[in-house]
Amino acid sequence: MKETVTPEYKLGLFYVSGPIEESDLLLISSDLNENGIQFIALDKSGQINASIDEFSNVFSFLVSSPLAMGLVSGILASATWDSIKTVILRTFKKVKNKKCNKITKNGVEEKQITFGIEVKINDDHYNFKFNGISSDEAMREALDNIMSLLQSKQSLSSEINHLSGSGLPNYIATYDEVSKIWIVRDTNKIILDKIENSK
């Protein structure tokens, strides 16, 4: 049964043009629309961004808080999450091992494209980084484990993080393929460790 698009159920994609074409964006929009999700694409090509590579991705899907809450609570059908996983996997295959140019103080550098999914849920903002995941099968496992992780985190009382509202995610998550778990680190702790190590 086709669901109607609910305005608050939004999935965004921040990207740079090149590996992703207009036809890819239209296909993503069509797939998500069939499951009641509004798709918003934002091309970051030509924009100057602060050097926060560790906290952001070149390509990043962004799950809005209402959509995340609907998925975690079970209000939305599992077909909705399957649809999101399908577009993420398809995009992962398009950008995997691709490179992009980054302007630095030393000139233009060729950098490996980073890819992930950011989830905003209540006062929490997670960045699940997919770099280093070796295969489609591992990617499917990593995606399947995101919802169970979010469900366990939301059952705990959430502290307000000092970075909420800064645009940076509160938590950075990397996937351990051997243990098949997401390792979640607090962004404040990462920053403090970097400051300590630079002394």
mmCIF file of C-alpha atoms in Angstrom:
data_model
loop_
_atom_site.group_PDB
_atom_site.id
_atom_site.type_symbol
_atom_site.label_atom_id
_atom_site.label_comp_id
_atom_site.label_asym_id
_atom_site.label_seq_id
_atom_site.Cartn_x
_atom_site.Cartn_y
_atom_site.Cartn_z
ATOM 1 C CA MET A 1 0.000 0.000 0.000
ATOM 2 C CA LYS A 2 1.398 3.376 -0.995
ATOM 3 C CA GLU A 3 1.707 5.815 1.917
ATOM 4 C CA THR A 4 1.127 9.532 1.462
ATOM 5 C CA VAL A 5 4.108 11.821 1.962
ATOM 6 C CA THR A 6 4.109 13.234 5.486
ATOM 7 C CA PRO A 7 5.894 16.613 5.502
ATOM 8 C CA GLU A 8 7.839 15.947 8.713
ATOM 9 C CA TYR A 9 9.232 12.643 7.429
ATOM 10 C CA LYS A 10 12.265 13.943 5.576
ATOM 11 C CA LEU A 11 15.504 12.415 4.372
ATOM 12 C CA GLY A 12 18.184 14.782 3.143
ATOM 13 C CA LEU A 13 21.313 14.142 1.112
ATOM 14 C CA PHE A 14 24.327 16.426 1.258
ATOM 15 C CA TYR A 15 26.572 15.636 -1.712
ATOM 16 C CA VAL A 16 28.994 16.978 -4.291
ATOM 17 C CA SER A 17 28.136 16.619 -7.946
ATOM 18 C CA GLY A 18 30.082 14.108 -9.991
ATOM 19 C CA PRO A 19 29.466 10.562 -8.758
ATOM 20 C CA ILE A 20 25.779 11.383 -8.155
ATOM 21 C CA GLU A 21 23.777 12.440 -11.206
ATOM 22 C CA GLU A 22 20.343 13.993 -11.571
ATOM 23 C CA SER A 23 18.883 10.616 -12.574
ATOM 24 C CA ASP A 24 20.178 9.127 -9.280
ATOM 25 C CA LEU A 25 18.475 11.881 -7.296
ATOM 26 C CA LEU A 26 15.185 11.360 -9.150
ATOM 27 C CA LEU A 27 15.305 7.607 -8.461
ATOM 28 C CA ILE A 28 16.005 8.208 -4.744
ATOM 29 C CA SER A 29 13.144 10.701 -4.539
ATOM 30 C CA SER A 30 10.750 8.290 -6.262
ATOM 31 C CA ASP A 31 11.699 5.342 -4.019
ATOM 32 C CA LEU A 32 11.324 7.377 -0.825
ATOM 33 C CA ASN A 33 8.126 9.107 -1.923
ATOM 34 C CA GLU A 34 6.472 5.695 -2.300
ATOM 35 C CA ASN A 35 7.096 5.149 1.405
ATOM 36 C CA GLY A 36 5.900 8.530 2.625
ATOM 37 C CA ILE A 37 9.280 10.257 2.865
ATOM 38 C CA GLN A 38 10.102 13.646 1.407
ATOM 39 C CA PHE A 39 13.590 13.756 -0.170
ATOM 40 C CA ILE A 40 15.724 16.905 -0.103
ATOM 41 C CA ALA A 41 19.078 17.032 -1.937
ATOM 42 C CA LEU A 42 21.688 19.735 -1.308
ATOM 43 C CA ASP A 43 24.707 19.976 -3.619
ATOM 44 C CA LYS A 44 27.726 21.233 -1.640
ATOM 45 C CA SER A 45 29.893 21.668 -4.763
ATOM 46 C CA GLY A 46 31.787 24.946 -4.670
ATOM 47 C CA GLN A 47 30.953 25.663 -1.028
ATOM 48 C CA ILE A 48 33.780 26.460 1.345
ATOM 49 C CA ASN A 49 33.463 24.487 4.562
ATOM 50 C CA ALA A 50 35.448 24.565 7.773
ATOM 51 C CA SER A 51 38.012 21.799 8.156
ATOM 52 C CA ILE A 52 35.915 19.396 10.199
ATOM 53 C CA ASP A 53 36.472 16.241 8.154
ATOM 54 C CA GLU A 54 36.428 13.988 11.190
ATOM 55 C CA PHE A 55 32.924 15.143 12.131
ATOM 56 C CA SER A 56 31.273 15.478 8.715
ATOM 57 C CA ASN A 57 31.068 13.563 5.433
ATOM 58 C CA VAL A 58 31.377 14.568 1.785
ATOM 59 C CA PHE A 59 28.220 12.502 1.132
ATOM 60 C CA SER A 60 25.784 12.287 4.007
ATOM 61 C CA PHE A 61 22.170 11.224 4.305
ATOM 62 C CA LEU A 62 20.392 13.096 7.083
ATOM 63 C CA VAL A 63 17.407 11.475 8.832
ATOM 64 C CA SER A 64 15.152 14.092 10.417
ATOM 65 C CA SER A 65 14.129 13.659 14.062
ATOM 66 C CA PRO A 66 10.422 12.918 13.316
ATOM 67 C CA LEU A 67 11.431 10.273 10.761
ATOM 68 C CA ALA A 68 13.978 8.745 13.165
ATOM 69 C CA MET A 69 11.421 8.667 15.996
ATOM 70 C CA GLY A 70 8.867 7.038 13.686
ATOM 71 C CA LEU A 71 11.376 4.341 12.724
ATOM 72 C CA VAL A 72 12.700 3.688 16.247
ATOM 73 C CA SER A 73 9.237 3.595 17.841
ATOM 74 C CA GLY A 74 7.834 1.271 15.184
ATOM 75 C CA ILE A 75 5.140 3.763 14.110
ATOM 76 C CA LEU A 76 6.498 3.521 10.563
ATOM 77 C CA ALA A 77 6.444 0.194 8.765
ATOM 78 C CA SER A 78 9.682 -1.746 8.330
ATOM 79 C CA ALA A 79 9.250 -1.177 4.580
ATOM 80 C CA THR A 80 10.097 2.479 5.208
ATOM 81 C CA TRP A 81 13.475 1.600 6.723
ATOM 82 C CA ASP A 82 14.034 -0.954 3.917
ATOM 83 C CA SER A 83 13.449 1.812 1.381
ATOM 84 C CA ILE A 84 15.993 4.071 3.134
ATOM 85 C CA LYS A 85 18.523 1.216 3.271
ATOM 86 C CA THR A 86 18.049 0.569 -0.447
ATOM 87 C CA VAL A 87 18.843 4.156 -1.446
ATOM 88 C CA ILE A 88 21.812 4.269 0.956
ATOM 89 C CA LEU A 89 23.254 1.011 -0.441
ATOM 90 C CA ARG A 90 22.779 2.182 -4.012
ATOM 91 C CA THR A 91 24.507 5.495 -3.223
ATOM 92 C CA PHE A 92 27.296 3.693 -1.336
ATOM 93 C CA LYS A 93 28.063 1.662 -4.473
ATOM 94 C CA LYS A 94 28.184 4.852 -6.574
ATOM 95 C CA VAL A 95 30.621 6.734 -4.313
ATOM 96 C CA LYS A 96 32.723 3.885 -2.873
ATOM 97 C CA ASN A 97 36.440 4.392 -3.610
ATOM 98 C CA LYS A 98 35.769 7.702 -5.395
ATOM 99 C CA LYS A 99 37.880 10.785 -4.699
ATOM 100 C CA CYS A 100 37.206 14.494 -4.602
ATOM 101 C CA ASN A 101 39.304 17.660 -4.553
ATOM 102 C CA LYS A 102 39.595 19.669 -1.356
ATOM 103 C CA ILE A 103 40.999 23.189 -1.184
ATOM 104 C CA THR A 104 43.462 23.591 1.693
ATOM 105 C CA LYS A 105 46.009 26.257 2.702
ATOM 106 C CA ASN A 106 48.595 24.228 0.741
ATOM 107 C CA GLY A 107 46.512 24.154 -2.452
ATOM 108 C CA VAL A 108 44.183 21.515 -3.867
ATOM 109 C CA GLU A 109 44.403 18.007 -2.407
ATOM 110 C CA GLU A 110 42.759 14.842 -3.708
ATOM 111 C CA LYS A 111 40.896 13.177 -0.848
ATOM 112 C CA GLN A 112 38.968 9.938 -0.458
ATOM 113 C CA ILE A 113 35.220 10.610 -0.421
ATOM 114 C CA THR A 114 33.645 10.098 2.995
ATOM 115 C CA PHE A 115 30.129 8.714 3.260
ATOM 116 C CA GLY A 116 27.678 8.277 6.110
ATOM 117 C CA ILE A 117 24.232 8.734 7.545
ATOM 118 C CA GLU A 118 23.408 11.319 10.172
ATOM 119 C CA VAL A 119 20.437 10.758 12.439
ATOM 120 C CA LYS A 120 18.840 13.472 14.529
ATOM 121 C CA ILE A 121 16.654 12.044 17.270
ATOM 122 C CA ASN A 122 15.407 14.112 20.206
ATOM 123 C CA ASP A 123 18.475 16.057 21.420
ATOM 124 C CA ASP A 124 20.964 13.603 19.936
ATOM 125 C CA HIS A 125 22.733 13.883 16.574
ATOM 126 C CA TYR A 126 24.666 10.815 15.400
ATOM 127 C CA ASN A 127 27.039 10.550 12.450
ATOM 128 C CA PHE A 128 27.364 6.913 11.352
ATOM 129 C CA LYS A 129 30.472 6.859 9.160
ATOM 130 C CA PHE A 130 30.614 4.120 6.492
ATOM 131 C CA ASN A 131 34.238 4.547 5.418
ATOM 132 C CA GLY A 132 36.246 1.397 5.926
ATOM 133 C CA ILE A 133 33.267 -0.912 5.405
ATOM 134 C CA SER A 134 34.560 -3.460 2.926
ATOM 135 C CA SER A 135 31.549 -5.087 1.278
ATOM 136 C CA ASP A 136 27.853 -4.752 0.464
ATOM 137 C CA GLU A 137 27.091 -7.515 2.969
ATOM 138 C CA ALA A 138 28.948 -5.690 5.772
ATOM 139 C CA MET A 139 27.140 -2.496 4.772
ATOM 140 C CA ARG A 140 23.750 -4.227 5.099
ATOM 141 C CA GLU A 141 24.721 -5.525 8.550
ATOM 142 C CA ALA A 142 25.911 -2.059 9.602
ATOM 143 C CA LEU A 143 22.625 -0.500 8.457
ATOM 144 C CA ASP A 144 20.560 -3.169 10.235
ATOM 145 C CA ASN A 145 22.457 -2.461 13.453
ATOM 146 C CA ILE A 146 21.740 1.287 13.399
ATOM 147 C CA MET A 147 18.085 0.955 14.418
ATOM 148 C CA SER A 148 18.754 -1.454 17.295
ATOM 149 C CA LEU A 149 21.510 0.853 18.571
ATOM 150 C CA LEU A 150 19.216 3.891 18.421
ATOM 151 C CA GLN A 151 16.418 1.980 20.167
ATOM 152 C CA SER A 152 18.759 1.043 23.032
ATOM 153 C CA LYS A 153 20.104 4.606 23.307
ATOM 154 C CA GLN A 154 16.637 6.170 23.334
ATOM 155 C CA SER A 155 15.529 3.910 26.174
ATOM 156 C CA LEU A 156 18.192 5.587 28.340
ATOM 157 C CA SER A 157 17.771 9.111 29.677
ATOM 158 C CA SER A 158 19.458 11.506 27.294
ATOM 159 C CA GLU A 159 21.757 14.245 28.559
ATOM 160 C CA ILE A 160 21.842 17.488 26.614
ATOM 161 C CA ASN A 161 25.169 17.722 24.823
ATOM 162 C CA HIS A 162 26.988 21.059 24.691
ATOM 163 C CA LEU A 163 27.296 20.766 20.914
ATOM 164 C CA SER A 164 23.559 20.579 20.228
ATOM 165 C CA GLY A 165 22.793 23.489 17.940
ATOM 166 C CA SER A 166 26.403 23.813 16.735
ATOM 167 C CA GLY A 167 25.683 21.805 13.587
ATOM 168 C CA LEU A 168 28.226 19.171 14.605
ATOM 169 C CA PRO A 169 26.946 15.729 15.541
ATOM 170 C CA ASN A 170 27.028 14.913 19.265
ATOM 171 C CA TYR A 171 28.263 11.401 18.501
ATOM 172 C CA ILE A 172 30.543 9.884 15.858
ATOM 173 C CA ALA A 173 30.014 6.174 15.161
ATOM 174 C CA THR A 174 32.339 3.843 13.275
ATOM 175 C CA TYR A 175 31.527 0.248 12.397
ATOM 176 C CA ASP A 176 33.582 -2.722 13.591
ATOM 177 C CA GLU A 177 33.011 -5.451 10.988
ATOM 178 C CA VAL A 178 34.565 -8.179 13.138
ATOM 179 C CA SER A 179 32.376 -7.542 16.201
ATOM 180 C CA LYS A 180 29.470 -6.339 14.016
ATOM 181 C CA ILE A 181 28.853 -3.361 16.285
ATOM 182 C CA TRP A 182 28.883 0.410 16.015
ATOM 183 C CA ILE A 183 31.494 2.086 18.224
ATOM 184 C CA VAL A 184 30.008 5.402 19.341
ATOM 185 C CA ARG A 185 32.204 8.222 20.642
ATOM 186 C CA ASP A 186 31.137 11.535 22.145
ATOM 187 C CA THR A 187 32.255 14.423 19.910
ATOM 188 C CA ASN A 188 33.270 16.528 22.924
ATOM 189 C CA LYS A 189 35.575 13.706 24.036
ATOM 190 C CA ILE A 190 37.123 13.439 20.549
ATOM 191 C CA ILE A 191 37.822 17.192 20.539
ATOM 192 C CA LEU A 192 39.300 17.119 24.063
ATOM 193 C CA ASP A 193 41.532 14.168 23.115
ATOM 194 C CA LYS A 194 42.765 16.054 20.039
ATOM 195 C CA ILE A 195 43.571 19.119 22.156
ATOM 196 C CA GLU A 196 45.390 16.960 24.715
ATOM 197 C CA ASN A 197 47.381 15.131 22.032
ATOM 198 C CA SER A 198 48.430 18.368 20.338
ATOM 199 C CA LYS A 199 50.201 19.665 23.472
#
